[in-house]
């Protein structure tokens, strides 16, 4: 008896969920629904996989100005990584050399030679630090500009996609009919359960 009862509850639930899905199909065309089904390749590869980015990607498909802006930002970010990587490779090799030189100097057994080598390494290291201080400042500036660009672009994308979520909401009005019907079915089953002894 209980098995039959729970099977009927399960079947009612499944049919009710199907009704809800059919009732909530989009009425208004919007980028949110389209974003779920397709994302342009280049956009997804670097920008992210969240709903804002997917929706913005849909907007870009139909707006040449947005597409040009997006590609400018993408290319600037890509170029900045290349530029910085070139400098960082040189700086990293130099820093590695100084670390190795300091470690190697510790193994020198003659104390006078050891002190002189340590002094020479430190002098060269200090001179190099002065030389690259402006380079480090410029790299920091590029990184800060990239962060600022990302922040401003994120704000822009949010502003551009807000109307789309509003269209989505209009396209998917949340009518309470099926919820009310389902609650009535639940209440009937609850009454049946209360009567069972």
N, C-alpha and C. Protein backbone atom coordinates (compact mmCIF):
# COMPACT_ATOMS: atom_id res chain seq x y z
N UNK A 1 0.83 -1.20 0.00
CA UNK A 1 0.00 0.00 0.00
C UNK A 1 0.87 1.26 0.00
N UNK A 2 1.88 1.25 0.90
CA UNK A 2 2.77 2.42 0.99
C UNK A 2 3.53 2.63 -0.32
N UNK A 3 3.98 1.52 -0.95
CA UNK A 3 4.74 1.61 -2.20
C UNK A 3 3.89 2.25 -3.29
N UNK A 4 2.63 1.85 -3.37
CA UNK A 4 1.72 2.41 -4.37
C UNK A 4 1.52 3.90 -4.11
N UNK A 5 1.35 4.25 -2.85
CA UNK A 5 1.12 5.64 -2.47
C UNK A 5 2.31 6.52 -2.86
N UNK A 6 3.54 6.07 -2.52
CA UNK A 6 4.73 6.86 -2.84
C UNK A 6 5.00 6.92 -4.34
N UNK A 7 4.65 5.85 -5.05
CA UNK A 7 4.80 5.86 -6.51
C UNK A 7 3.88 6.91 -7.11
N UNK A 8 2.64 6.99 -6.59
CA UNK A 8 1.71 7.98 -7.13
C UNK A 8 2.16 9.41 -6.82
N UNK A 9 2.74 9.62 -5.62
CA UNK A 9 3.30 10.94 -5.27
C UNK A 9 4.42 11.32 -6.23
N UNK A 10 5.29 10.35 -6.53
CA UNK A 10 6.42 10.59 -7.42
C UNK A 10 5.94 10.96 -8.82
N UNK A 11 4.94 10.24 -9.34
CA UNK A 11 4.41 10.50 -10.69
C UNK A 11 3.76 11.87 -10.75
N UNK A 12 2.98 12.22 -9.74
CA UNK A 12 2.34 13.55 -9.69
C UNK A 12 3.41 14.64 -9.70
N UNK A 13 4.48 14.45 -8.94
CA UNK A 13 5.56 15.44 -8.89
C UNK A 13 6.21 15.63 -10.25
N UNK A 14 6.46 14.53 -10.95
CA UNK A 14 7.11 14.60 -12.26
C UNK A 14 6.23 15.38 -13.25
N UNK A 15 4.94 15.05 -13.29
CA UNK A 15 4.04 15.75 -14.22
C UNK A 15 3.89 17.22 -13.87
N UNK A 16 3.88 17.53 -12.60
CA UNK A 16 3.77 18.93 -12.17
C UNK A 16 4.98 19.71 -12.60
N UNK A 17 6.19 19.13 -12.46
CA UNK A 17 7.42 19.81 -12.88
C UNK A 17 7.41 20.07 -14.38
N UNK A 18 6.90 19.10 -15.16
CA UNK A 18 6.81 19.28 -16.61
C UNK A 18 5.91 20.44 -16.96
N UNK A 19 4.78 20.57 -16.25
CA UNK A 19 3.87 21.69 -16.48
C UNK A 19 4.55 23.02 -16.20
N UNK A 20 5.32 23.07 -15.13
CA UNK A 20 6.01 24.31 -14.74
C UNK A 20 7.00 24.72 -15.82
N UNK A 21 7.77 23.74 -16.33
CA UNK A 21 8.76 24.06 -17.36
C UNK A 21 8.09 24.60 -18.62
N UNK A 22 6.97 24.00 -19.02
CA UNK A 22 6.28 24.46 -20.22
C UNK A 22 5.71 25.86 -20.01
N UNK A 23 5.22 26.12 -18.80
CA UNK A 23 4.62 27.41 -18.50
C UNK A 23 5.67 28.54 -18.49
N UNK A 24 6.93 28.21 -18.16
CA UNK A 24 7.97 29.24 -18.02
C UNK A 24 8.85 29.38 -19.26
N UNK A 25 8.38 28.98 -20.44
CA UNK A 25 9.14 29.20 -21.67
C UNK A 25 9.19 30.69 -21.97
N UNK A 26 10.28 31.18 -22.62
CA UNK A 26 10.41 32.62 -22.84
C UNK A 26 9.33 33.20 -23.75
N UNK A 27 8.82 34.36 -23.34
CA UNK A 27 7.83 35.09 -24.13
C UNK A 27 8.55 36.16 -24.95
N UNK A 28 9.62 36.74 -24.39
CA UNK A 28 10.37 37.82 -25.02
C UNK A 28 11.76 37.31 -25.39
N UNK A 29 12.23 37.62 -26.59
CA UNK A 29 13.58 37.25 -27.02
C UNK A 29 14.60 38.00 -26.17
N UNK A 30 15.63 37.30 -25.68
CA UNK A 30 16.63 37.96 -24.82
C UNK A 30 17.97 37.26 -24.94
N UNK A 31 19.02 37.98 -24.61
CA UNK A 31 20.39 37.46 -24.74
C UNK A 31 20.69 36.41 -23.67
N UNK A 32 19.99 36.43 -22.56
CA UNK A 32 20.25 35.46 -21.48
C UNK A 32 19.95 34.05 -21.95
N UNK A 33 18.76 33.85 -22.56
CA UNK A 33 18.41 32.51 -23.05
C UNK A 33 19.38 32.07 -24.14
N UNK A 34 19.76 33.00 -25.03
CA UNK A 34 20.70 32.66 -26.11
C UNK A 34 22.09 32.37 -25.56
N UNK A 35 22.46 33.05 -24.48
CA UNK A 35 23.80 32.88 -23.90
C UNK A 35 23.99 31.47 -23.37
N UNK A 36 22.92 30.87 -22.90
CA UNK A 36 23.02 29.51 -22.36
C UNK A 36 23.37 28.51 -23.45
N UNK A 37 22.92 28.78 -24.68
CA UNK A 37 23.10 27.81 -25.74
C UNK A 37 24.37 27.98 -26.55
N UNK A 38 24.89 29.22 -26.63
CA UNK A 38 26.09 29.42 -27.44
C UNK A 38 26.94 30.55 -26.90
N UNK A 39 28.26 30.33 -26.94
CA UNK A 39 29.20 31.37 -26.54
C UNK A 39 30.27 31.43 -27.61
N UNK A 40 30.59 32.65 -28.06
CA UNK A 40 31.62 32.77 -29.10
C UNK A 40 32.97 32.33 -28.57
N UNK A 41 33.71 31.59 -29.37
CA UNK A 41 34.95 30.96 -28.95
C UNK A 41 35.99 31.86 -28.34
N UNK A 42 36.34 32.96 -29.01
CA UNK A 42 37.42 33.81 -28.51
C UNK A 42 37.03 34.47 -27.20
N UNK A 43 35.76 34.83 -27.09
CA UNK A 43 35.31 35.51 -25.86
C UNK A 43 35.44 34.59 -24.67
N UNK A 44 34.94 33.36 -24.82
CA UNK A 44 34.94 32.42 -23.70
C UNK A 44 36.35 32.06 -23.27
N UNK A 45 37.27 32.01 -24.22
CA UNK A 45 38.61 31.52 -23.92
C UNK A 45 39.36 32.38 -22.91
N UNK A 46 39.09 33.69 -22.86
CA UNK A 46 39.85 34.49 -21.90
C UNK A 46 38.99 35.27 -20.93
N UNK A 47 37.75 35.45 -21.25
CA UNK A 47 36.96 36.37 -20.46
C UNK A 47 36.21 35.71 -19.32
N UNK A 48 35.92 34.47 -19.43
CA UNK A 48 35.23 33.83 -18.32
C UNK A 48 34.01 33.06 -18.78
N UNK A 49 33.45 32.34 -17.84
CA UNK A 49 32.37 31.44 -18.16
C UNK A 49 31.16 31.75 -17.29
N UNK A 50 31.01 33.01 -16.89
CA UNK A 50 29.86 33.35 -16.06
C UNK A 50 28.74 33.91 -16.93
N UNK A 51 27.58 34.06 -16.35
CA UNK A 51 26.40 34.48 -17.12
C UNK A 51 26.54 35.89 -17.68
N UNK A 52 27.21 36.77 -16.96
CA UNK A 52 27.41 38.14 -17.47
C UNK A 52 28.25 38.08 -18.74
N UNK A 53 29.36 37.35 -18.71
CA UNK A 53 30.23 37.25 -19.88
C UNK A 53 29.53 36.56 -21.04
N UNK A 54 28.78 35.51 -20.74
CA UNK A 54 28.06 34.80 -21.81
C UNK A 54 27.01 35.72 -22.45
N UNK A 55 26.31 36.48 -21.63
CA UNK A 55 25.29 37.41 -22.15
C UNK A 55 25.95 38.51 -22.97
N UNK A 56 27.06 39.05 -22.45
CA UNK A 56 27.78 40.10 -23.17
C UNK A 56 28.29 39.57 -24.51
N UNK A 57 28.71 38.33 -24.52
CA UNK A 57 29.16 37.69 -25.75
C UNK A 57 28.05 37.67 -26.79
N UNK A 58 26.82 37.42 -26.34
CA UNK A 58 25.67 37.45 -27.25
C UNK A 58 25.46 38.85 -27.81
N UNK A 59 25.62 39.86 -26.95
CA UNK A 59 25.45 41.25 -27.40
C UNK A 59 26.50 41.63 -28.43
N UNK A 60 27.73 41.16 -28.22
CA UNK A 60 28.84 41.46 -29.14
C UNK A 60 28.57 40.95 -30.54
N UNK A 61 27.90 39.80 -30.64
CA UNK A 61 27.64 39.21 -31.95
C UNK A 61 26.89 40.16 -32.89
N UNK A 62 26.06 41.01 -32.31
CA UNK A 62 25.22 41.89 -33.13
C UNK A 62 25.63 43.36 -33.07
N UNK A 63 26.77 43.66 -32.46
CA UNK A 63 27.18 45.06 -32.31
C UNK A 63 28.66 45.21 -32.66
N UNK A 64 28.93 45.81 -33.83
CA UNK A 64 30.31 45.93 -34.31
C UNK A 64 31.17 46.78 -33.37
N UNK A 65 30.58 47.84 -32.81
CA UNK A 65 31.35 48.71 -31.91
C UNK A 65 31.80 47.95 -30.67
N UNK A 66 30.90 47.16 -30.12
CA UNK A 66 31.26 46.35 -28.93
C UNK A 66 32.33 45.33 -29.29
N UNK A 67 32.20 44.76 -30.47
CA UNK A 67 33.17 43.76 -30.92
C UNK A 67 34.56 44.38 -31.04
N UNK A 68 34.63 45.58 -31.64
CA UNK A 68 35.91 46.29 -31.82
C UNK A 68 36.50 46.62 -30.44
N UNK A 69 35.66 47.13 -29.54
CA UNK A 69 36.12 47.45 -28.19
C UNK A 69 36.66 46.21 -27.48
N UNK A 70 35.92 45.13 -27.58
CA UNK A 70 36.33 43.89 -26.92
C UNK A 70 37.67 43.39 -27.46
N UNK A 71 37.83 43.46 -28.76
CA UNK A 71 39.09 43.01 -29.36
C UNK A 71 40.25 43.92 -28.98
N UNK A 72 40.00 45.22 -28.89
CA UNK A 72 41.06 46.16 -28.44
C UNK A 72 41.53 45.79 -27.04
N UNK A 73 40.57 45.57 -26.15
CA UNK A 73 40.92 45.23 -24.76
C UNK A 73 41.65 43.90 -24.72
N UNK A 74 41.12 42.91 -25.44
CA UNK A 74 41.75 41.59 -25.48
C UNK A 74 43.19 41.69 -25.99
N UNK A 75 43.38 42.41 -27.11
CA UNK A 75 44.72 42.53 -27.70
C UNK A 75 45.68 43.31 -26.81
N UNK A 76 45.17 44.34 -26.12
CA UNK A 76 46.01 45.11 -25.20
C UNK A 76 46.48 44.24 -24.04
N UNK A 77 45.56 43.46 -23.49
CA UNK A 77 45.92 42.56 -22.38
C UNK A 77 46.96 41.53 -22.84
N UNK A 78 46.72 40.97 -24.02
CA UNK A 78 47.63 39.96 -24.57
C UNK A 78 49.02 40.56 -24.81
N UNK A 79 49.05 41.76 -25.40
CA UNK A 79 50.32 42.44 -25.70
C UNK A 79 51.06 42.79 -24.41
N UNK A 80 50.32 43.23 -23.39
CA UNK A 80 50.97 43.60 -22.12
C UNK A 80 51.64 42.39 -21.48
N UNK A 81 50.99 41.23 -21.60
CA UNK A 81 51.61 40.00 -21.06
C UNK A 81 52.92 39.69 -21.78
N UNK A 82 52.91 39.85 -23.11
CA UNK A 82 54.13 39.58 -23.89
C UNK A 82 55.24 40.54 -23.49
N UNK A 83 54.91 41.83 -23.41
CA UNK A 83 55.92 42.86 -23.07
C UNK A 83 56.50 42.57 -21.69
N UNK A 84 55.64 42.35 -20.72
CA UNK A 84 56.10 42.11 -19.34
C UNK A 84 56.92 40.82 -19.27
N UNK A 85 56.47 39.78 -19.97
CA UNK A 85 57.20 38.49 -19.93
C UNK A 85 58.64 38.64 -20.41
N UNK A 86 58.86 39.47 -21.43
CA UNK A 86 60.21 39.69 -21.95
C UNK A 86 61.10 40.28 -20.86
N UNK A 87 60.61 41.28 -20.17
CA UNK A 87 61.39 41.92 -19.10
C UNK A 87 61.55 41.00 -17.90
N UNK A 88 60.47 40.32 -17.54
CA UNK A 88 60.53 39.45 -16.36
C UNK A 88 61.49 38.28 -16.55
N UNK A 89 61.59 37.81 -17.78
CA UNK A 89 62.53 36.71 -18.05
C UNK A 89 63.96 37.16 -17.75
N UNK A 90 64.33 38.36 -18.18
CA UNK A 90 65.67 38.89 -17.94
C UNK A 90 65.89 39.13 -16.44
N UNK A 91 64.90 39.74 -15.79
CA UNK A 91 65.01 40.02 -14.35
C UNK A 91 65.12 38.72 -13.56
N UNK A 92 64.30 37.73 -13.91
CA UNK A 92 64.33 36.45 -13.19
C UNK A 92 65.67 35.73 -13.34
N UNK A 93 66.25 35.80 -14.55
CA UNK A 93 67.57 35.16 -14.75
C UNK A 93 68.63 35.85 -13.90
N UNK A 94 68.56 37.17 -13.87
CA UNK A 94 69.53 37.92 -13.07
C UNK A 94 69.39 37.58 -11.59
N UNK A 95 68.14 37.54 -11.11
CA UNK A 95 67.91 37.22 -9.70
C UNK A 95 68.35 35.80 -9.38
N UNK A 96 68.10 34.87 -10.30
CA UNK A 96 68.55 33.48 -10.11
C UNK A 96 70.07 33.42 -10.02
N UNK A 97 70.72 34.19 -10.92
CA UNK A 97 72.19 34.20 -10.89
C UNK A 97 72.70 34.67 -9.53
N UNK A 98 72.14 35.78 -9.02
CA UNK A 98 72.60 36.31 -7.72
C UNK A 98 72.35 35.32 -6.59
N UNK A 99 71.21 34.64 -6.61
CA UNK A 99 70.94 33.62 -5.58
C UNK A 99 71.98 32.50 -5.63
N UNK A 100 72.25 32.03 -6.86
CA UNK A 100 73.23 30.97 -7.04
C UNK A 100 74.63 31.43 -6.63
N UNK A 101 74.96 32.68 -6.98
CA UNK A 101 76.28 33.23 -6.62
C UNK A 101 76.43 33.32 -5.11
N UNK A 102 75.38 33.75 -4.41
CA UNK A 102 75.43 33.84 -2.94
C UNK A 102 75.59 32.46 -2.32
N UNK A 103 74.85 31.48 -2.85
CA UNK A 103 74.97 30.10 -2.33
C UNK A 103 76.35 29.53 -2.62
N UNK A 104 76.85 29.77 -3.83
CA UNK A 104 78.17 29.25 -4.20
C UNK A 104 79.27 29.89 -3.36
N UNK A 105 79.13 31.19 -3.07
CA UNK A 105 80.14 31.91 -2.28
C UNK A 105 80.27 31.31 -0.88
N UNK A 106 79.18 30.79 -0.34
CA UNK A 106 79.22 30.18 1.00
C UNK A 106 80.12 28.95 1.05
N UNK A 107 80.30 28.33 -0.11
CA UNK A 107 81.13 27.11 -0.13
C UNK A 107 82.63 27.39 -0.25
N UNK A 108 83.00 28.66 -0.43
CA UNK A 108 84.42 29.02 -0.54
C UNK A 108 85.06 28.87 0.84
N UNK A 109 86.15 28.14 0.88
CA UNK A 109 86.77 27.84 2.19
C UNK A 109 87.69 28.95 2.69
N UNK A 110 88.36 29.64 1.78
CA UNK A 110 89.24 30.73 2.21
C UNK A 110 88.38 31.91 2.62
N UNK A 111 88.49 32.30 3.90
CA UNK A 111 87.59 33.32 4.45
C UNK A 111 87.76 34.69 3.78
N UNK A 112 89.00 35.09 3.46
CA UNK A 112 89.22 36.39 2.81
C UNK A 112 88.59 36.42 1.42
N UNK A 113 88.84 35.37 0.66
CA UNK A 113 88.27 35.27 -0.70
C UNK A 113 86.75 35.24 -0.61
N UNK A 114 86.24 34.46 0.35
CA UNK A 114 84.80 34.34 0.54
C UNK A 114 84.16 35.71 0.80
N UNK A 115 84.76 36.50 1.74
CA UNK A 115 84.22 37.83 2.05
C UNK A 115 84.26 38.73 0.84
N UNK A 116 85.35 38.68 0.09
CA UNK A 116 85.49 39.55 -1.08
C UNK A 116 84.45 39.20 -2.15
N UNK A 117 84.28 37.90 -2.40
CA UNK A 117 83.29 37.47 -3.40
C UNK A 117 81.88 37.87 -2.97
N UNK A 118 81.55 37.65 -1.70
CA UNK A 118 80.22 38.03 -1.18
C UNK A 118 79.99 39.53 -1.35
N UNK A 119 81.06 40.31 -1.08
CA UNK A 119 80.99 41.76 -1.22
C UNK A 119 80.76 42.14 -2.69
N UNK A 120 81.51 41.49 -3.61
CA UNK A 120 81.38 41.76 -5.05
C UNK A 120 79.98 41.42 -5.56
N UNK A 121 79.47 40.25 -5.11
CA UNK A 121 78.13 39.83 -5.53
C UNK A 121 77.09 40.83 -5.04
N UNK A 122 77.21 41.25 -3.75
CA UNK A 122 76.25 42.18 -3.18
C UNK A 122 76.29 43.54 -3.90
N UNK A 123 77.52 43.98 -4.23
CA UNK A 123 77.69 45.26 -4.93
C UNK A 123 77.01 45.21 -6.30
N UNK A 124 77.26 44.12 -7.04
CA UNK A 124 76.65 43.95 -8.36
C UNK A 124 75.13 43.86 -8.25
N UNK A 125 74.65 43.14 -7.25
CA UNK A 125 73.22 42.98 -7.02
C UNK A 125 72.55 44.33 -6.71
N UNK A 126 73.20 45.13 -5.86
CA UNK A 126 72.67 46.45 -5.51
C UNK A 126 72.63 47.37 -6.73
N UNK A 127 73.70 47.33 -7.53
CA UNK A 127 73.74 48.15 -8.74
C UNK A 127 72.61 47.77 -9.69
N UNK A 128 72.39 46.46 -9.82
CA UNK A 128 71.33 45.97 -10.71
C UNK A 128 69.95 46.39 -10.19
N UNK A 129 69.78 46.34 -8.88
CA UNK A 129 68.50 46.75 -8.27
C UNK A 129 68.19 48.21 -8.60
N UNK A 130 69.22 49.06 -8.54
CA UNK A 130 69.03 50.48 -8.87
C UNK A 130 68.67 50.61 -10.35
N UNK A 131 69.38 49.84 -11.20
CA UNK A 131 69.13 49.89 -12.64
C UNK A 131 67.69 49.51 -13.00
N UNK A 132 67.18 48.48 -12.33
CA UNK A 132 65.86 47.97 -12.73
C UNK A 132 64.70 48.56 -11.92
N UNK A 133 65.01 49.47 -11.00
CA UNK A 133 63.92 50.03 -10.18
C UNK A 133 62.88 50.73 -11.05
N UNK A 134 63.35 51.47 -12.06
CA UNK A 134 62.39 52.16 -12.95
C UNK A 134 61.62 51.15 -13.80
N UNK A 135 62.29 50.07 -14.21
CA UNK A 135 61.63 49.01 -14.98
C UNK A 135 60.53 48.37 -14.13
N UNK A 136 60.84 48.07 -12.87
CA UNK A 136 59.84 47.48 -11.97
C UNK A 136 58.65 48.41 -11.76
N UNK A 137 58.93 49.70 -11.66
CA UNK A 137 57.85 50.69 -11.50
C UNK A 137 56.95 50.70 -12.74
N UNK A 138 57.58 50.63 -13.92
CA UNK A 138 56.79 50.63 -15.16
C UNK A 138 55.97 49.34 -15.31
N UNK A 139 56.54 48.21 -14.93
CA UNK A 139 55.81 46.94 -14.96
C UNK A 139 54.62 47.00 -14.00
N UNK A 140 54.86 47.56 -12.82
CA UNK A 140 53.77 47.72 -11.84
C UNK A 140 52.68 48.62 -12.41
N UNK A 141 53.08 49.65 -13.14
CA UNK A 141 52.11 50.57 -13.74
C UNK A 141 51.28 49.86 -14.80
N UNK A 142 51.93 49.05 -15.64
CA UNK A 142 51.21 48.28 -16.66
C UNK A 142 50.21 47.33 -16.00
N UNK A 143 50.65 46.65 -14.94
CA UNK A 143 49.76 45.73 -14.22
C UNK A 143 48.57 46.48 -13.60
N UNK A 144 48.84 47.66 -13.06
CA UNK A 144 47.76 48.47 -12.47
C UNK A 144 46.79 48.93 -13.55
N UNK A 145 47.34 49.36 -14.70
CA UNK A 145 46.48 49.77 -15.82
C UNK A 145 45.59 48.61 -16.27
N UNK A 146 46.16 47.40 -16.34
CA UNK A 146 45.37 46.22 -16.71
C UNK A 146 44.26 45.97 -15.70
N UNK A 147 44.58 46.09 -14.43
CA UNK A 147 43.57 45.89 -13.38
C UNK A 147 42.46 46.94 -13.50
N UNK A 148 42.85 48.21 -13.73
CA UNK A 148 41.88 49.28 -13.89
C UNK A 148 40.99 49.04 -15.12
N UNK A 149 41.64 48.60 -16.21
CA UNK A 149 40.92 48.32 -17.45
C UNK A 149 39.89 47.20 -17.22
N UNK A 150 40.32 46.15 -16.52
CA UNK A 150 39.41 45.04 -16.22
C UNK A 150 38.22 45.51 -15.38
N UNK A 151 38.50 46.35 -14.39
CA UNK A 151 37.43 46.85 -13.52
C UNK A 151 36.43 47.69 -14.30
N UNK A 152 36.94 48.62 -15.11
CA UNK A 152 36.06 49.48 -15.89
C UNK A 152 35.26 48.68 -16.92
N UNK A 153 35.92 47.70 -17.52
CA UNK A 153 35.24 46.88 -18.53
C UNK A 153 34.18 45.99 -17.88
N UNK A 154 34.47 45.49 -16.69
CA UNK A 154 33.48 44.69 -15.96
C UNK A 154 32.26 45.53 -15.64
N UNK A 155 32.49 46.76 -15.17
CA UNK A 155 31.38 47.67 -14.87
C UNK A 155 30.56 47.94 -16.14
N UNK A 156 31.25 48.15 -17.25
CA UNK A 156 30.59 48.40 -18.53
C UNK A 156 29.74 47.20 -18.95
N UNK A 157 30.30 46.00 -18.82
CA UNK A 157 29.57 44.78 -19.20
C UNK A 157 28.33 44.59 -18.34
N UNK A 158 28.46 44.87 -17.05
CA UNK A 158 27.30 44.74 -16.16
C UNK A 158 26.20 45.71 -16.59
N UNK A 159 26.58 46.98 -16.86
CA UNK A 159 25.60 47.98 -17.31
C UNK A 159 24.92 47.54 -18.61
N UNK A 160 25.71 46.98 -19.53
CA UNK A 160 25.19 46.56 -20.82
C UNK A 160 24.26 45.35 -20.72
N UNK A 161 24.52 44.48 -19.75
CA UNK A 161 23.75 43.24 -19.65
C UNK A 161 22.56 43.33 -18.69
N UNK A 162 22.51 44.37 -17.85
CA UNK A 162 21.36 44.54 -16.95
C UNK A 162 20.02 44.57 -17.70
N UNK A 163 19.92 45.32 -18.82
CA UNK A 163 18.65 45.30 -19.55
C UNK A 163 18.29 43.90 -20.05
N UNK A 164 19.31 43.08 -20.32
CA UNK A 164 19.05 41.72 -20.82
C UNK A 164 18.44 40.83 -19.74
N UNK A 165 18.90 40.98 -18.49
CA UNK A 165 18.31 40.17 -17.42
C UNK A 165 16.88 40.64 -17.18
N UNK A 166 16.64 41.94 -17.38
CA UNK A 166 15.28 42.46 -17.22
C UNK A 166 14.36 41.93 -18.33
N UNK A 167 14.90 41.85 -19.57
CA UNK A 167 14.14 41.24 -20.67
C UNK A 167 13.86 39.77 -20.37
N UNK A 168 14.87 39.10 -19.84
CA UNK A 168 14.73 37.68 -19.48
C UNK A 168 13.61 37.51 -18.46
N UNK A 169 13.59 38.38 -17.47
CA UNK A 169 12.55 38.30 -16.43
C UNK A 169 11.16 38.54 -17.02
N UNK A 170 11.07 39.52 -17.95
CA UNK A 170 9.78 39.76 -18.62
C UNK A 170 9.39 38.58 -19.49
N UNK A 171 10.39 37.97 -20.11
CA UNK A 171 10.15 36.82 -20.98
C UNK A 171 9.79 35.56 -20.22
N UNK A 172 10.08 35.54 -18.94
CA UNK A 172 9.78 34.39 -18.08
C UNK A 172 8.97 34.85 -16.88
N UNK A 173 7.74 35.30 -17.13
CA UNK A 173 6.95 35.76 -15.97
C UNK A 173 6.67 34.59 -15.03
N UNK A 174 6.86 34.81 -13.78
CA UNK A 174 6.69 33.74 -12.80
C UNK A 174 5.24 33.73 -12.29
N UNK A 175 4.39 33.07 -13.08
CA UNK A 175 2.99 32.94 -12.68
C UNK A 175 2.92 31.90 -11.56
N UNK A 176 1.98 32.11 -10.66
CA UNK A 176 1.89 31.22 -9.49
C UNK A 176 0.90 30.09 -9.67
N UNK A 177 0.22 30.03 -10.83
CA UNK A 177 -0.82 29.01 -11.03
C UNK A 177 -0.32 27.60 -10.75
N UNK A 178 0.78 27.22 -11.40
CA UNK A 178 1.27 25.84 -11.24
C UNK A 178 1.77 25.59 -9.82
N UNK A 179 2.31 26.63 -9.17
CA UNK A 179 2.74 26.46 -7.77
C UNK A 179 1.53 26.23 -6.87
N UNK A 180 0.47 27.02 -7.10
CA UNK A 180 -0.76 26.85 -6.33
C UNK A 180 -1.35 25.46 -6.54
N UNK A 181 -1.38 25.04 -7.82
CA UNK A 181 -1.91 23.70 -8.12
C UNK A 181 -1.10 22.62 -7.43
N UNK A 182 0.22 22.79 -7.47
CA UNK A 182 1.07 21.77 -6.85
C UNK A 182 0.87 21.73 -5.34
N UNK A 183 0.74 22.90 -4.72
CA UNK A 183 0.49 22.96 -3.27
C UNK A 183 -0.83 22.27 -2.95
N UNK A 184 -1.86 22.49 -3.80
CA UNK A 184 -3.15 21.82 -3.59
C UNK A 184 -2.98 20.30 -3.64
N UNK A 185 -2.20 19.81 -4.63
CA UNK A 185 -1.94 18.36 -4.72
C UNK A 185 -1.21 17.87 -3.47
N UNK A 186 -0.21 18.65 -3.04
CA UNK A 186 0.52 18.26 -1.82
C UNK A 186 -0.42 18.22 -0.63
N UNK A 187 -1.29 19.24 -0.52
CA UNK A 187 -2.22 19.29 0.60
C UNK A 187 -3.16 18.09 0.61
N UNK A 188 -3.61 17.71 -0.60
CA UNK A 188 -4.47 16.52 -0.70
C UNK A 188 -3.74 15.28 -0.20
N UNK A 189 -2.48 15.14 -0.65
CA UNK A 189 -1.69 13.98 -0.21
C UNK A 189 -1.42 14.03 1.28
N UNK A 190 -1.16 15.23 1.79
CA UNK A 190 -0.94 15.38 3.24
C UNK A 190 -2.20 14.96 4.02
N UNK A 191 -3.37 15.32 3.50
CA UNK A 191 -4.63 14.93 4.15
C UNK A 191 -4.77 13.42 4.13
N UNK A 192 -4.41 12.81 2.97
CA UNK A 192 -4.48 11.34 2.87
C UNK A 192 -3.55 10.69 3.88
N UNK A 193 -2.36 11.26 4.00
CA UNK A 193 -1.38 10.70 4.95
C UNK A 193 -1.88 10.80 6.39
N UNK A 194 -2.52 11.91 6.70
CA UNK A 194 -3.02 12.10 8.06
C UNK A 194 -4.10 11.08 8.39
N UNK A 195 -4.87 10.69 7.36
CA UNK A 195 -5.95 9.73 7.59
C UNK A 195 -5.43 8.30 7.72
N UNK A 196 -4.22 8.05 7.15
CA UNK A 196 -3.65 6.69 7.22
C UNK A 196 -3.22 6.38 8.66
N UNK A 197 -3.54 5.18 9.08
CA UNK A 197 -3.13 4.79 10.44
C UNK A 197 -2.66 3.37 10.45
